[in-house]
Structures are given as C-alpha cells and as structure tokens.
Amino acid sequence: MAGEVAAAPAADACCTRCAGCSGQSPPPHNPRHEQHHRFTRRAFTLLGALVVGVLFVVVLGEWLGLLPALTRRVPWPAWLFFIGAAGFPVFRGVLRAARRRRVTSRTLMTLGVLAAAAVGEWATAAVVVLLMRAGDFIEEFTTERARGAVRSLLARFPRTARVVRDGAEQLVPAAEVRVGEIVVVRPGEEIPVDGEVVAGQAVVDQAAITGESMPVEVGPGARVFAATLARLGSLRVRATHVGPDTTFARIIRLVEQSDRHRAEVQRLADRFSGYYLPVVLTVAVLTLLVRRDPLAAAAVLVVACSCSFALATPVAVLASIGAAARSGLLIKGGRYLELLAGADVLLIDKTGTLTLGRPQLTDVVAFGGATRQEVLELAACAERYSEHPLAEAVRAAAREQGIEVREPEGFEALPGTGVRARLNGHTVAVSRLSPRIALDGQGTTTLAPPALPEQVAVTASRLQAQGKTVMMVARDGQVVGLLAAADTLRPEVPQAIRRLRALGVRHMELLTGDNEGVAASVAERLGIGYRANLVPEAKLQVVQEYQSRGHRVVMVGDGINDAPALARADVGIAMGAAGSDAAIEAAPVALMTDDWNLVPYAIEVARRTLAVVRGNLAFTAVYNLLGLTLASLGFLPPALAAAAQSLPDLGILANSSRLLKLRRPVSPPA
C-alpha cells in the first residue's frame, strides 16, 4: 500500500508524467484541456459571428433597398468566380448524390443558387454558398481533431523496452520485443507490453485499460497491460502480447473502426428536401408548360429556394451550440443534437465519471479500547511518507479532523501489503485487508491466512460488501481499528439522474471495470442497472447490443478505456476537465466542467433546438408554398421573388435567436 522514502524521486517523476499522459483521471485543472476548449470556443465564436454578420448585412441591406445598389457595383464575373470556387465541393457532392438518386438539403440550396444567379441575384447566391461552406468547416474541423486524438494516443505508447537478453538488460525499441521475452519495468515507467508478472511487486495504475478506480498491487502471476504505469516498485514481465496485439493498440483500432462505422444521420433538412424538392420542380415545370413563361418558372425556383430554407437549421444549431458552450457544454456538430433529442438509453462509466476518480476515507472503526481519533492519528502518522493514493486519503482525513500528522521514528514499506512505522515506542502497521495478509505477534506482516477477532472480521466483511477498500491498523501486533476508503460519488449525480428520468431516458446502466461489489454499491445508490469487470471491448458490445434492439444510445465516459464505446454510441459524452484526450476527441459532446447537471442539460438543449428547427422549417414551407402559388400565377415576377426571399429571414433569425438565451438551470440540492 505504500512506497519507500527512497523511491520518492521516481514517484515524483511518475506524478509529473501521469498528470498529463496516464490514463488516470488528472486533477480538475488541466491546462491542455483548457487550451483545447479555448481554441474550439474561439473557432466556433468567430464562425458564428461571421455568418450572423454577413446575414445581418444582407438582410438589412436588401430590406432597406441598399443591397442591389451595392451588388451592382461588383461585376458578375467576380460573383460567378466566388460562387464557383467556394461552392465547388458542395456542387460536386450534389452531383454525386444525384448519381446515387439521393436528394439532400444541399440539392435544394444548389437549385436556389442557380435560380438566384439566373435572375441576377448574385448576393443571395453567394450567401447560400457561404452558409453551406460554414457547415462544412465545422464538420471538417471536428473530424480532424478526432484524427489528431488517435495520433496523440499512439505518441504515448512506450517507445523503448528494457529486455533481458543473454543474461543482461538491453534497451531496445518496444516494437522489437518478442513474445516470451522478459521485460524489466522500473518505478515510474510505463509497461511496454501485455504480459504476466514473473518477479517483483509494484503498484500499477491501469485505469486507462481496465477502468479500476485505484491503482492495483501486482505480483508474480498477475496480468499487466501495455501503456499502464508502474507507480511504485519494479517488475519483471513475460511478454504475451506485443506491438499491435496489445490491449492498448486494440483500443486505438476500435476507436478508428467505431468512428468509421457510425451510421451517418440524415438531417431534418435532408428529409424535408426529399418531399419539398419534387413539389417545387413540379410547380416550376407546370408553370412553364401552362403559362409558357420562363420568367414565372424562374420566379418559382427563386422563391422556393430562399435563404430562409438555408437558415432554418444552421442558425438554430449555431445559436444552441454557442449558448451551450457558455454553460460548459461543447457540442461538436448539429447532427448530434437530433440524436441527443431522441436518446432513450444512457450508459455510464464509473471511475472519474460518476465518481471523483480518487479514493476518500469513508469509515474509521476502533477496537480494543482505542478511539476513532486515535486510530486515524496512528494510521496518518504511519502513512506520512507513503505515496500511495490510499495513504493520501488517510492523511487528508486526518487534516480535516485537525489531527497533527507527526513524523514517525522509523518507516518501512512492505511491498504489496502496507507500511510499518515506530511511534512513541510502539510498532504501528497499516495494511490492506487481504486473505493473503496477516499480522504476527511482533507486528510483522506475513502471508499466512489472517486470524482476526470475530468482531473485526464481521466489520471488515460488511465494509468490503459495500465495495470499499479496507485497511487494518495494528499496534504492537494487535488490531486497534479498521479504515475504509472508496471512490466517492459526485454530489450532483443523484439529482442529474432524476432529471434524466423525467426527460424520458428509460434505460440507464453503469458499465465499469471495477469489481462486482463496487459496481453494485454505486448502482444501488442511484437506482440504475450495472455490469462489472468489463474491458473496453465488452463496453463496446453493450453499446452494440442496445443499438441492435433499436435504441438511441448515449454513452458518458472519461478515459481511454471508454473511447471505443464513446465513438460507437449514437452520442458519446466525455467528462471534460477530468477526461483523457482520447475520450474528449472520440466523443461528439464534451463537458468542459465536471458537472453532471450538464448531461440532462445537453438533452434539453437538443430538444429545444429541434423544436426551433421544426418551427423554422414549417414557417419556411408555408411561406414558400404561398410564394410558389403567387409566382406560378404571375403575381410575383422574378425580381420581386428575389426580394421576397429576405422577408422570412428575419422571422427565422428571430426564432432561432431564442436559443441564445438558453441557460443551464440551477438544480436544487440533491
């Protein structure tokens, strides 16, 4: 449970490394994540300001009659060049979709561009192109960030390995390690292979792979994974999987494959276009055939493909994304809003997501006439020089109680078991409660079966059944107390779970690499289901299981081990400040603060946004159908049809601007 004082330099190096590159949950302040979120917020803010600014100038200028005078000063070849150059990728995509007999919102807007250009409304055509390209920029930006996350994952894999060859240790590239070779891992180093420990003992932080909430103590016979961190102690590991066959490498492949295989969601505007486009074309053709008037037919196309249709979805999406970002919620694209709005299954990681990701002391039990304060004082003083996370939890609890953590007269680490120290002439030992550990009459830790008093054994069993890690405190060989520690639940989680139920999320399930007892304890408190002892592949299978039954799945996680499930879920939500880069980039939604109230808020934002989008589309449809009727009857010539396009824009902007006022509600205390 502890490390020796002599190992402090290595441990310090470990702490420096693991805060930035290990799979464990880093402290709340993470400069790298803050820089990422700051850059993303600025990019979206600048893009939104550009789009809204251009639209405002165009709409106001056309409304006041100033725009035509200005646009006439720009020669038509310049307009044509801009529209062709900026819209080329869109026009090419529309042609490819047409070859596959698909109609998208881009098809209708492309017709609007052509119709606007045909009647000389070059500014309108340019604005439509600008909106289409703005949407492309958002998607390309987030896709490239996701690819960068995979590259950063590869960069953290150990480059070298210390291998025993010909009786001596040799430093070789990790890719050259062969299955069956013995790899030496020193304190503070990352393990370069999957394998079995053949000698040595260490505390290994493997949360990135298994999801275990606390570092585990490993010894001969234990299984270890590549890219996990040996925080204390040294190991000799026989390699069983190397290079691309390691668990870590498989996780990276799963992220890539899951992202590629995620079905593309058809946007609301695309579905609307599939019905609306045939109506527009039919009216235009009938107008041409019956009235024999090309100008009237052109007017039909112009009025039907107005900017209001192009604005109906993207402005609402930009408004809601901007409002959500101010509340600490980063949504990486409009298509995820539709998926979030229909979510009915929520799958949740535990460590660092539902919980704080670090142990806290929950129970102090005294025996043999000792007091609780005395037990805590003995344990804290004995653990003064320990670097184990459980030792820090003990010291933190003592400080909260106002107990002075005195310097012991002597300190000794017991690898894989605990610590022993001399205090006021007494031998004090603190050790993890395990079937392999006992204390003899001299306070020495042995590997014999424990012979604990019945009262102590019953209390320890009760605490372990609650999913807690139990430690014994002994003075001169006699057990004087028990300490229990657990990874504590985030205080706002129960209230957030209740809000999710009120929103209609019917199925909620905890997915964790922790053991059955820990998982059951957390799930019971929240009233949700659970599955324990899961590796990353198993979490991914649970997501696929729900999806195969037709459910809309949202996954919430924070670590590398969650990345495949986050990428494969319909919508993945990553805990931002505590999350790893892999989780944040694999997930289309990220929480920039570790506040669980943002999870139900994300669904609320999505539903409000879809309601506004549907309202915009309905308004646009009614307005355009009225315009179609007037244009086809000859009451709306092309010039007036082009001018009429700006009228619904103000209504769309006003309706969508309501989303800018979205604020995260302040939840009452749980």
XYZ file of C-alpha atoms in Angstrom:
670
model
C 0.000 0.000 0.000
C 2.938 2.338 0.291
C 6.231 3.227 -1.210
C 9.600 3.670 0.426
C 11.045 7.093 1.148
C 13.972 6.248 -1.090
C 11.602 5.863 -4.011
C 10.360 9.425 -3.741
C 12.281 10.803 -6.750
C 10.846 8.119 -9.016
C 7.408 8.700 -7.641
C 7.727 12.416 -8.249
C 8.649 11.730 -11.831
C 5.688 9.409 -12.063
C 3.316 12.036 -10.794
C 4.634 14.536 -13.302
C 4.058 12.103 -16.118
C 0.743 10.629 -15.081
C -0.907 14.017 -14.686
C -0.502 14.618 -18.359
C -0.240 11.274 -20.075
C -1.508 8.440 -17.956
C -4.964 7.018 -18.156
C -5.893 8.041 -14.649
C -8.149 10.982 -14.064
C -5.986 14.108 -13.775
C -6.750 16.849 -11.301
C -9.579 19.232 -12.159
C -7.231 21.885 -13.547
C -5.832 20.570 -16.819
C -4.102 23.300 -18.909
C -4.001 21.160 -22.023
C -7.741 20.568 -21.986
C -8.402 24.227 -21.178
C -6.297 25.266 -24.189
C -8.195 22.835 -26.424
C -11.591 24.092 -25.248
C -10.488 27.738 -25.514
C -9.344 27.237 -29.107
C -12.549 25.391 -30.025
C -14.770 28.036 -28.447
C -12.941 30.803 -30.328
C -13.250 28.964 -33.644
C -16.983 28.448 -33.255
C -17.493 32.006 -31.973
C -15.643 33.546 -34.915
C -17.512 31.362 -37.379
C -20.884 32.193 -35.833
C -20.072 35.913 -35.764
C -19.035 35.815 -39.438
C -22.186 34.032 -40.568
C -24.565 36.145 -38.479
C -22.768 39.363 -39.502
C -22.989 38.584 -43.201
C -26.636 37.598 -42.911
C -27.457 40.760 -40.998
C -25.821 42.958 -43.639
C -27.523 41.094 -46.490
C -30.976 41.022 -44.909
C -30.896 44.609 -43.672
C -29.376 45.875 -46.897
C -31.966 44.122 -49.032
C -34.797 45.170 -46.716
C -33.745 48.829 -46.953
C -33.160 48.577 -50.683
C -29.440 49.342 -50.388
C -28.101 45.916 -51.302
C -28.970 45.974 -55.027
C -27.086 49.252 -55.492
C -24.062 47.807 -53.763
C -24.083 44.445 -55.520
C -24.428 46.067 -58.942
C -21.018 47.626 -58.386
C -19.484 44.142 -58.272
C -19.083 42.724 -61.809
C -20.913 39.458 -62.374
C -17.722 37.528 -63.290
C -16.432 38.244 -59.769
C -19.650 36.880 -58.245
C -19.505 33.866 -60.533
C -15.892 33.173 -59.618
C -16.635 33.374 -55.871
C -19.722 31.158 -56.086
C -17.959 28.603 -58.279
C -14.768 28.474 -56.204
C -16.423 28.459 -52.770
C -19.286 26.185 -53.738
C -17.368 23.697 -55.881
C -17.112 20.979 -53.150
C -20.836 21.355 -52.443
C -21.862 21.258 -56.087
C -19.670 18.209 -56.648
C -21.331 16.484 -53.670
C -24.794 17.280 -55.020
C -23.859 15.748 -58.377
C -22.547 12.605 -56.685
C -25.711 12.358 -54.589
C -27.797 12.778 -57.723
C -25.952 9.885 -59.364
C -26.939 7.761 -56.356
C -30.501 9.095 -56.644
C -30.290 10.904 -53.332
C -31.803 14.263 -52.505
C -30.320 16.336 -49.691
C -30.794 19.852 -48.380
C -27.722 20.754 -50.445
C -29.661 19.789 -53.590
C -32.399 22.294 -52.854
C -29.944 25.036 -51.908
C -27.926 24.380 -55.066
C -31.087 24.913 -57.078
C -31.570 28.130 -55.126
C -28.047 29.244 -56.045
C -28.627 28.506 -59.730
C -32.047 30.177 -59.729
C -30.738 33.258 -57.906
C -27.841 33.547 -60.355
C -30.210 33.107 -63.283
C -32.211 36.182 -62.291
C -29.140 38.194 -61.324
C -29.442 37.856 -57.534
C -25.734 37.213 -57.074
C -25.571 38.304 -53.408
C -28.295 35.839 -52.464
C -26.490 33.051 -54.287
C -23.231 33.951 -52.510
C -24.880 33.914 -49.071
C -26.348 30.455 -49.676
C -22.902 29.189 -50.663
C -21.371 30.813 -47.580
C -23.818 29.006 -45.277
C -23.152 25.659 -46.910
C -19.385 26.086 -46.593
C -19.673 27.181 -42.938
C -21.348 23.876 -42.124
C -18.599 22.001 -43.957
C -15.952 23.841 -41.940
C -17.476 22.751 -38.627
C -17.574 19.090 -39.667
C -14.055 19.093 -41.119
C -12.670 20.840 -38.030
C -14.076 18.311 -35.564
C -13.163 15.328 -37.773
C -9.533 16.436 -37.970
C -9.434 16.922 -34.188
C -10.670 13.348 -33.770
C -7.932 12.048 -36.052
C -5.392 14.036 -34.052
C -6.570 12.302 -30.877
C -5.671 8.905 -32.315
C -2.242 10.221 -33.288
C -1.724 11.554 -29.759
C -2.685 8.149 -28.355
C -0.016 6.489 -30.466
C 2.520 9.044 -29.231
C 2.035 7.989 -25.598
C 2.862 4.326 -26.224
C 6.316 3.478 -24.744
C 8.997 3.775 -27.409
C 11.588 1.575 -25.715
C 11.665 -1.522 -23.526
C 14.256 -2.953 -21.159
C 14.602 -6.624 -22.170
C 16.680 -9.392 -20.568
C 18.824 -10.962 -23.287
C 21.887 -13.130 -22.782
C 21.614 -12.587 -19.045
C 21.811 -8.789 -19.277
C 19.325 -5.936 -19.582
C 19.216 -4.320 -23.009
C 17.292 -1.189 -24.027
C 15.588 -1.942 -27.339
C 12.727 -0.384 -29.365
C 9.389 -1.586 -27.993
C 8.422 -2.846 -31.444
C 11.323 -5.319 -31.341
C 10.236 -7.110 -28.159
C 9.307 -10.724 -28.867
C 6.590 -12.771 -27.225
C 8.045 -14.770 -24.314
C 10.869 -12.336 -23.530
C 11.320 -10.917 -20.028
C 10.808 -7.150 -19.809
C 12.104 -5.174 -16.805
C 9.928 -2.283 -15.617
C 11.348 0.191 -13.097
C 9.415 2.547 -10.778
C 7.753 5.405 -12.676
C 7.981 3.659 -16.068
C 5.160 2.661 -18.395
C 4.854 -1.024 -19.180
C 5.616 -1.593 -22.901
C 3.869 -4.988 -23.373
C 0.918 -7.041 -22.240
C 2.209 -9.837 -20.098
C 2.427 -11.818 -16.877
C 4.476 -10.735 -13.878
C 7.146 -13.336 -13.107
C 9.011 -11.433 -10.369
C 8.718 -8.275 -8.300
C 5.841 -6.301 -6.829
C 4.513 -2.869 -7.755
C 1.514 -0.576 -7.598
C 0.266 -0.176 -11.170
C -2.118 2.495 -12.383
C -4.099 0.707 -15.094
C -7.290 2.774 -15.080
C -6.727 3.621 -18.738
C -7.234 -0.025 -19.701
C -9.375 -1.720 -17.051
C -11.225 1.239 -15.518
C -10.160 0.264 -11.991
C -10.768 3.238 -9.736
C -7.486 2.886 -7.810
C -4.010 1.610 -8.666
C -3.697 -2.132 -8.141
C -0.931 -4.014 -6.394
C 0.514 -6.694 -8.648
C 2.937 -9.507 -8.015
C 4.006 -12.818 -9.585
C 1.216 -14.311 -11.678
C -0.643 -11.020 -12.172
C -1.574 -9.778 -15.632
C -0.380 -6.314 -16.718
C -1.066 -4.186 -19.806
C 0.956 -2.023 -22.146
C 0.843 1.769 -21.545
C -0.082 1.352 -17.867
C 2.123 2.974 -15.244
C 4.188 1.214 -12.563
C 3.989 3.899 -9.905
C 5.784 2.053 -7.119
C 8.062 -0.977 -7.218
C 9.733 -2.801 -10.089
C 8.561 -5.771 -12.146
C 9.801 -8.476 -14.451
C 7.136 -9.222 -17.028
C 6.978 -12.092 -19.517
C 5.562 -10.625 -22.740
C 2.383 -12.323 -24.002
C 1.240 -9.656 -26.496
C 3.445 -7.055 -28.134
C 3.085 -4.128 -30.549
C -0.217 -4.139 -32.461
C -1.518 -7.120 -30.469
C -1.538 -5.305 -27.104
C -4.782 -4.247 -25.457
C -3.808 -0.589 -25.851
C -3.287 -0.966 -29.603
C -6.625 -2.768 -29.939
C -8.359 0.150 -28.189
C -6.926 2.553 -30.769
C -8.168 0.358 -33.608
C -11.606 0.134 -32.015
C -11.834 3.934 -31.848
C -10.955 4.239 -35.528
C -13.289 1.457 -36.643
C -16.201 2.582 -34.482
C -15.964 6.128 -35.802
C -15.909 4.880 -39.387
C -18.828 2.512 -38.877
C -21.101 5.012 -37.123
C -24.100 5.407 -39.425
C -24.450 8.926 -40.803
C -27.631 10.510 -39.543
C -29.761 12.177 -42.185
C -30.519 15.744 -41.213
C -34.017 17.108 -40.803
C -33.436 19.443 -43.726
C -32.446 16.498 -45.928
C -35.671 14.662 -45.145
C -37.677 17.827 -45.728
C -35.906 18.332 -49.064
C -36.851 14.856 -50.201
C -40.527 15.841 -50.069
C -40.241 19.518 -50.900
C -37.970 19.383 -53.967
C -40.371 17.343 -56.146
C -43.156 19.802 -55.301
C -41.012 22.788 -56.335
C -39.877 21.191 -59.593
C -43.413 20.100 -60.447
C -44.802 23.606 -59.920
C -41.960 25.153 -61.966
C -42.470 22.723 -64.878
C -46.242 23.151 -64.839
C -45.818 26.914 -64.802
C -43.543 26.718 -67.828
C -45.848 24.348 -69.719
C -49.136 26.041 -68.900
C -48.145 29.711 -68.887
C -45.295 29.427 -71.389
C -43.466 31.960 -69.244
C -39.795 31.189 -68.394
C -39.617 34.177 -66.049
C -42.529 32.861 -63.999
C -40.890 29.416 -63.831
C -37.634 31.019 -62.705
C -39.529 33.005 -60.096
C -40.957 29.749 -58.736
C -37.465 28.308 -58.257
C -36.116 31.510 -56.744
C -38.880 31.990 -54.190
C -38.926 28.296 -53.245
C -35.193 28.088 -52.612
C -34.885 31.186 -50.462
C -32.208 31.822 -47.885
C -34.744 31.156 -45.148
C -34.595 27.471 -46.003
C -30.804 27.547 -45.766
C -31.073 29.415 -42.452
C -33.725 27.213 -40.898
C -31.306 24.634 -39.498
C -27.750 26.093 -39.302
C -28.635 29.328 -37.490
C -30.616 27.415 -34.860
C -27.757 24.961 -34.465
C -25.123 27.702 -34.185
C -27.244 29.551 -31.615
C -27.750 26.485 -29.440
C -24.104 25.392 -29.722
C -22.987 28.884 -28.691
C -25.380 29.011 -25.747
C -24.366 25.510 -24.648
C -20.655 26.401 -24.836
C -21.202 29.329 -22.477
C -22.651 26.852 -19.976
C -19.693 24.478 -20.304
C -21.172 22.091 -22.877
C -19.299 21.546 -26.164
C -21.415 20.014 -28.945
C -19.308 19.222 -31.999
C -21.963 19.287 -34.709
C -25.639 19.817 -35.412
C -26.343 16.205 -36.335
C -25.704 15.135 -32.738
C -28.496 17.373 -31.489
C -31.089 15.258 -33.289
C -29.576 12.081 -31.845
C -29.472 13.511 -28.333
C -33.093 14.613 -28.546
C -34.219 11.032 -29.184
C -31.990 9.340 -26.602
C -33.656 6.597 -24.552
C -30.613 4.681 -23.241
C -27.802 6.105 -21.099
C -24.677 4.021 -20.454
C -22.295 5.395 -17.835
C -18.678 4.753 -16.927
C -17.926 4.908 -13.208
C -14.376 5.944 -12.396
C -13.848 9.656 -12.994
C -17.326 9.939 -14.497
C -19.878 9.107 -11.811
C -17.168 9.264 -9.174
C -14.365 11.701 -8.416
C -11.682 9.227 -9.523
C -9.697 9.346 -6.286
C -10.174 7.467 -3.000
C -11.563 9.171 0.084
C -11.736 7.802 3.596
C -15.317 6.835 4.405
C -15.130 4.840 7.668
C -12.950 4.714 10.778
C -13.784 1.863 13.178
C -11.982 1.436 16.527
C -11.452 -1.760 18.556
C -9.817 -2.801 21.828
C -10.495 0.409 23.764
C -8.978 2.731 21.146
C -10.866 5.788 19.918
C -11.637 6.640 16.292
C -9.412 9.730 16.504
C -6.585 7.647 17.920
C -6.893 5.068 15.124
C -6.862 7.799 12.473
C -3.875 9.515 14.086
C -1.861 6.279 14.251
C -2.626 5.496 10.608
C -1.884 9.018 9.331
C 1.465 9.217 11.143
C 2.472 5.758 9.918
C 1.499 6.761 6.362
C 3.307 10.111 6.483
C 5.950 9.097 3.937
C 3.765 6.833 1.823
C 2.997 7.886 -1.734
C 0.089 5.510 -2.277
C -3.308 7.138 -3.109
C -4.875 5.390 -0.105
C -2.222 6.887 2.158
C -3.049 10.363 0.851
C -6.729 9.696 1.600
C -5.826 8.812 5.201
C -3.676 11.929 5.638
C -6.379 14.136 4.104
C -8.974 12.769 6.536
C -6.631 13.428 9.455
C -6.051 17.023 8.349
C -9.813 17.582 8.096
C -10.149 16.361 11.697
C -7.411 18.747 12.823
C -5.053 15.873 13.664
C -1.339 16.622 13.516
C 0.447 14.140 11.270
C 3.621 13.639 13.304
C 6.862 12.288 11.925
C 7.391 8.592 12.751
C 10.561 7.424 14.451
C 11.081 4.824 11.762
C 9.390 3.923 8.493
C 9.379 0.771 6.408
C 7.401 -0.064 3.298
C 6.004 -3.574 2.986
C 5.734 -4.062 -0.802
C 2.308 -5.216 -1.836
C 0.899 -5.051 1.691
C 1.298 -1.736 3.521
C 3.621 0.209 5.828
C 5.148 -0.166 9.281
C 6.440 2.635 11.498
C 7.613 3.323 15.065
C 5.523 5.812 17.044
C 6.209 6.630 20.720
C 7.957 3.292 21.184
C 5.152 1.281 19.577
C 5.143 -0.589 16.254
C 2.245 0.575 14.104
C 1.321 -1.277 10.911
C -1.248 -0.294 8.298
C -2.051 -2.834 5.620
C -4.656 -3.718 3.045
C -7.062 -6.396 4.248
C -6.446 -9.410 2.066
C -6.815 -13.197 2.508
C -3.045 -13.437 1.986
C -2.043 -10.957 4.698
C -1.905 -11.295 8.481
C -0.001 -9.785 11.408
C 2.074 -11.919 13.788
C 2.666 -11.119 17.442
C 5.612 -8.813 16.695
C 3.618 -6.705 14.221
C 5.339 -8.298 11.235
C 3.296 -8.787 8.080
C 3.235 -12.388 6.895
C 1.484 -14.214 4.079
C -0.337 -16.632 6.355
C -4.167 -16.723 6.437
C -5.461 -13.985 8.752
C -6.688 -14.812 12.237
C -8.772 -11.756 13.025
C -11.083 -11.399 16.014
C -14.682 -12.165 15.083
C -15.867 -8.579 15.610
C -13.098 -7.245 13.357
C -13.744 -9.869 10.682
C -17.505 -9.200 10.624
C -16.991 -5.430 10.375
C -14.400 -5.847 7.628
C -16.723 -8.127 5.643
C -19.535 -5.588 5.920
C -17.338 -2.769 4.643
C -15.987 -4.895 1.785
C -19.540 -5.843 0.793
C -20.171 -2.119 0.285
C -17.425 -2.048 -2.339
C -14.891 -0.309 -0.106
C -11.165 -0.925 0.268
C -10.465 -1.968 3.870
C -7.198 -1.339 5.759
C -6.157 -2.743 9.135
C -4.424 -0.592 11.740
C -2.401 -2.618 14.265
C -0.349 -1.503 17.281
C 2.227 -3.964 18.565
C 0.537 -6.765 16.658
C -2.971 -6.062 17.951
C -5.677 -4.759 15.612
C -6.942 -1.441 17.004
C -9.016 -0.298 14.076
C -10.188 -0.556 10.506
C -10.182 2.138 7.845
C -12.333 2.011 4.725
C -11.859 4.066 1.567
C -13.874 4.361 -1.605
C -14.049 6.368 -4.785
C -16.838 8.767 -3.827
C -19.860 9.667 -5.935
C -20.061 13.155 -7.411
C -22.563 15.087 -5.268
C -24.713 16.314 -8.165
C -25.172 12.883 -9.795
C -28.392 11.758 -7.995
C -30.205 14.965 -8.984
C -28.985 14.642 -12.590
C -30.213 11.024 -12.762
C -33.663 12.122 -11.578
C -33.776 14.831 -14.257
C -32.817 12.285 -16.925
C -35.686 10.030 -15.859
C -38.044 12.995 -16.062
C -36.797 13.582 -19.630
C -37.829 10.060 -20.593
C -34.477 8.246 -20.616
C -35.874 4.801 -19.806
C -32.745 2.665 -19.543
C -29.682 3.683 -17.511
C -26.834 1.305 -16.838
C -23.424 1.523 -15.165
C -20.519 -0.017 -17.116
C -17.299 -0.410 -15.157
C -14.065 -2.339 -14.987
C -14.395 -2.378 -11.191
C -15.449 -5.468 -9.281
C -18.997 -6.598 -8.578
C -19.160 -5.174 -5.054
C -18.069 -1.670 -6.027
C -20.399 -1.576 -9.048
C -23.398 -2.856 -7.084
C -22.858 -0.311 -4.319
C -22.822 2.671 -6.706
C -25.682 1.412 -8.891
C -27.909 0.706 -5.889
C -27.498 4.271 -4.609
C -28.620 5.647 -7.969
C -31.312 3.083 -8.732
C -29.786 2.016 -12.057
C -28.524 -1.252 -13.508
C -24.859 -2.218 -13.748
C -22.324 -4.529 -15.380
C -18.963 -5.048 -13.689
C -15.485 -6.348 -14.615
C -15.786 -5.001 -18.173
C -12.867 -4.464 -20.539
C -13.166 -1.869 -23.358
C -14.367 -4.466 -25.879
C -17.166 -5.511 -23.516
C -18.371 -1.913 -23.115
C -18.449 -1.613 -26.890
C -20.518 -4.804 -27.124
C -23.079 -3.418 -24.659
C -23.493 -0.332 -26.857
C -23.993 -2.515 -29.930
C -26.432 -4.725 -28.026
C -28.751 -1.800 -27.290
C -28.387 -0.378 -30.796
C -29.322 -3.734 -32.350
C -32.627 -3.531 -30.442
C -33.397 -0.133 -31.970
C -32.448 2.088 -29.029
C -30.813 5.515 -29.285
C -27.703 5.159 -27.084
C -25.809 7.889 -25.211
C -22.534 6.908 -23.531
C -20.858 9.008 -20.822
C -17.185 8.349 -20.033
C -13.839 9.956 -19.358
C -10.923 7.600 -20.055
C -9.073 5.839 -22.853
C -10.878 2.632 -21.933
C -14.196 4.378 -22.702
C -13.108 5.752 -26.085
C -14.342 2.835 -28.266
C -17.802 2.878 -26.654
C -17.945 6.696 -26.838
C -17.128 6.582 -30.544
C -19.619 3.806 -31.359
C -22.558 5.150 -29.332
C -25.087 7.300 -31.153
C -23.795 10.161 -28.998
C -20.763 9.971 -26.719
C -20.412 12.481 -23.893
C -16.934 12.945 -22.390
C -16.275 14.439 -18.976
C -14.057 17.381 -19.921
C -11.849 18.544 -17.053
C -11.286 15.012 -15.767
C -11.362 13.264 -19.127
C -8.493 11.994 -21.230
C -7.810 13.455 -24.675
C -8.907 10.146 -26.208
C -12.338 10.332 -24.595
C -12.847 14.014 -25.394
C -11.917 13.624 -29.058
C -13.786 10.320 -29.550
C -16.982 11.841 -28.165
C -19.058 14.342 -30.171
C -20.152 16.038 -26.931
C -17.767 17.113 -24.161
C -18.396 18.637 -20.753
C -15.897 21.429 -20.160
C -16.533 21.204 -16.419
C -17.038 18.088 -14.313
C -20.686 18.916 -13.606
C -23.126 16.069 -14.165
C -26.022 18.525 -14.444
C -24.719 19.193 -17.963
C -25.791 15.699 -19.090
C -29.574 16.269 -18.788
C -28.986 19.858 -19.901
C -27.492 18.532 -23.165
C -30.682 16.596 -23.894
C -32.811 19.620 -23.002
C -30.771 21.819 -25.382
C -31.119 19.238 -28.155
C -34.897 19.022 -27.788
C -35.317 22.794 -27.679
C -33.133 23.127 -30.777
C -35.102 20.548 -32.732
C -38.349 22.270 -31.771
C -36.999 25.571 -33.127
C -35.693 23.890 -36.302
C -39.063 22.255 -36.928
C -40.748 25.621 -36.386
C -38.342 27.260 -38.822
C -38.946 24.584 -41.445
C -42.710 24.771 -41.030
C -42.657 28.557 -41.344
C -40.390 28.325 -44.397
C -42.608 25.688 -46.005
C -45.799 27.714 -45.524
C -44.161 30.931 -46.727
C -42.577 29.276 -49.738
C -45.768 27.454 -50.716
C -47.544 30.802 -50.648
C -44.725 32.269 -52.758
C -44.943 29.304 -55.139
C -48.628 29.966 -55.661
C -48.162 33.682 -56.315
C -45.166 33.137 -58.607
C -46.856 30.413 -60.649
C -49.911 32.647 -61.180
C -47.741 35.507 -62.395
C -48.339 37.799 -59.405
C -44.688 37.574 -58.328
C -42.148 38.368 -61.071
C -38.521 37.172 -60.630
C -37.285 40.494 -59.265
C -39.950 40.590 -56.560
C -39.462 36.876 -55.897
C -35.789 37.522 -55.204
C -36.641 40.449 -52.936
C -39.264 38.361 -51.128
C -36.563 35.900 -50.074
C -35.356 38.283 -47.381
C -38.714 38.599 -45.623
C -38.764 35.192 -43.898
C -35.094 35.551 -42.966
C -35.979 37.970 -40.175
C -38.515 35.527 -38.756
C -36.003 32.662 -38.889
C -33.314 34.754 -37.185
C -35.719 35.961 -34.503
C -36.999 32.465 -33.766
C -33.514 30.946 -33.684
C -32.140 33.752 -31.514
C -34.328 32.476 -28.671
C -31.824 29.639 -28.329
C -29.093 32.127 -27.438
C -30.906 32.691 -24.145
C -30.643 29.037 -23.130
C -29.045 28.773 -19.711
C -28.198 25.772 -17.630
C -30.818 25.598 -14.865
C -29.559 25.749 -11.292
C -30.561 22.451 -9.758
C -31.745 22.303 -6.159
C -29.547 20.372 -3.729
C -29.763 16.610 -4.220
